[in-house]
């Protein structure tokens, strides 16, 4: 059973930074895409960013372009999300996702596995 374990969430003031990590284990190769989604209170999951684990292709949602950076350390089976210039509207639970499909990971339905989520709170 694939396991995705996120860490690195917390509370920060607007303008601050956080780095999220997602360690993956017990998965079969090749994994095509990994990515991050967020879920704000009372809303559905929203795509943040994704990376093709073999080619390194990266895509970002419009709301985070220029502020967030997705990266991976293949040797450590770990996915990262560096979040800079955080805004109160970034407050959400952030989920790591894994997809074996060939389509870019952009929709909740594209992912086969999810982490448990990590809370990010940004105060004004």
Short mmCIF file of C-alpha atoms in Angstrom, two decimals, residues 23-92:
data_model
loop_
_atom_site.label_atom_id
_atom_site.label_comp_id
_atom_site.label_asym_id
_atom_site.label_seq_id
_atom_site.Cartn_x
_atom_site.Cartn_y
_atom_site.Cartn_z
CA UNK A 23 7.87 11.19 1.71
CA UNK A 24 6.59 8.38 -0.48
CA UNK A 25 6.99 4.69 0.27
CA UNK A 26 5.74 1.29 -0.84
CA UNK A 27 4.93 2.37 -4.36
CA UNK A 28 5.62 0.59 -7.62
CA UNK A 29 7.67 2.28 -10.29
CA UNK A 30 7.34 4.13 -12.48
CA UNK A 31 5.29 6.88 -10.89
CA UNK A 32 4.54 9.47 -13.53
CA UNK A 33 3.34 12.46 -11.54
CA UNK A 34 3.42 13.78 -8.01
CA UNK A 35 1.91 17.01 -6.89
CA UNK A 36 0.33 19.22 -4.27
CA UNK A 37 -3.27 20.24 -3.74
CA UNK A 38 -4.81 22.49 -1.12
CA UNK A 39 -8.19 22.51 0.54
CA UNK A 40 -9.38 25.69 2.20
CA UNK A 41 -12.15 25.54 4.81
CA UNK A 42 -15.50 24.81 3.22
CA UNK A 43 -14.05 24.32 -0.26
CA UNK A 44 -12.96 21.47 -2.50
CA UNK A 45 -9.38 20.47 -3.25
CA UNK A 46 -7.54 22.84 -5.54
CA UNK A 47 -4.51 21.92 -7.60
CA UNK A 48 -1.31 23.76 -6.64
CA UNK A 49 1.58 22.24 -8.57
CA UNK A 50 2.78 18.99 -10.10
CA UNK A 51 5.96 17.44 -11.44
CA UNK A 52 6.62 14.59 -13.84
CA UNK A 53 8.91 12.44 -11.75
CA UNK A 54 10.98 11.14 -14.67
CA UNK A 55 11.10 14.10 -17.10
CA UNK A 56 11.03 16.82 -14.46
CA UNK A 57 8.27 18.79 -16.22
CA UNK A 58 6.69 21.21 -13.76
CA UNK A 59 3.35 23.02 -13.79
CA UNK A 60 1.83 25.51 -11.36
CA UNK A 61 -1.62 26.82 -10.63
CA UNK A 62 -2.09 30.50 -11.44
CA UNK A 63 -2.53 31.53 -7.80
CA UNK A 64 0.93 30.28 -6.78
CA UNK A 65 3.09 31.00 -9.83
CA UNK A 66 6.17 32.95 -8.88
CA UNK A 67 5.70 32.24 -5.16
CA UNK A 68 5.77 28.45 -4.79
CA UNK A 69 8.37 25.99 -6.07
CA UNK A 70 7.85 22.24 -6.39
CA UNK A 71 10.87 19.96 -6.41
CA UNK A 72 11.84 16.36 -5.73
CA UNK A 73 14.69 14.35 -4.32
CA UNK A 74 14.38 11.02 -6.10
CA UNK A 75 17.05 9.38 -3.97
CA UNK A 76 15.00 10.14 -0.86
CA UNK A 77 11.62 9.51 -2.53
CA UNK A 78 10.61 12.93 -1.28
CA UNK A 79 8.57 15.72 -2.84
CA UNK A 80 8.86 19.31 -1.67
CA UNK A 81 6.87 22.52 -1.91
CA UNK A 82 8.73 25.71 -1.08
CA UNK A 83 6.19 28.41 -0.33
CA UNK A 84 7.34 32.03 -0.28
CA UNK A 85 5.48 35.34 0.03
CA UNK A 86 2.63 33.55 1.76
CA UNK A 87 -0.77 35.23 1.89
CA UNK A 88 -3.71 34.69 4.27
CA UNK A 89 -5.64 33.19 1.36
CA UNK A 90 -3.03 30.40 1.18
CA UNK A 91 -4.40 29.09 4.48
CA UNK A 92 -5.50 25.51 3.86
#
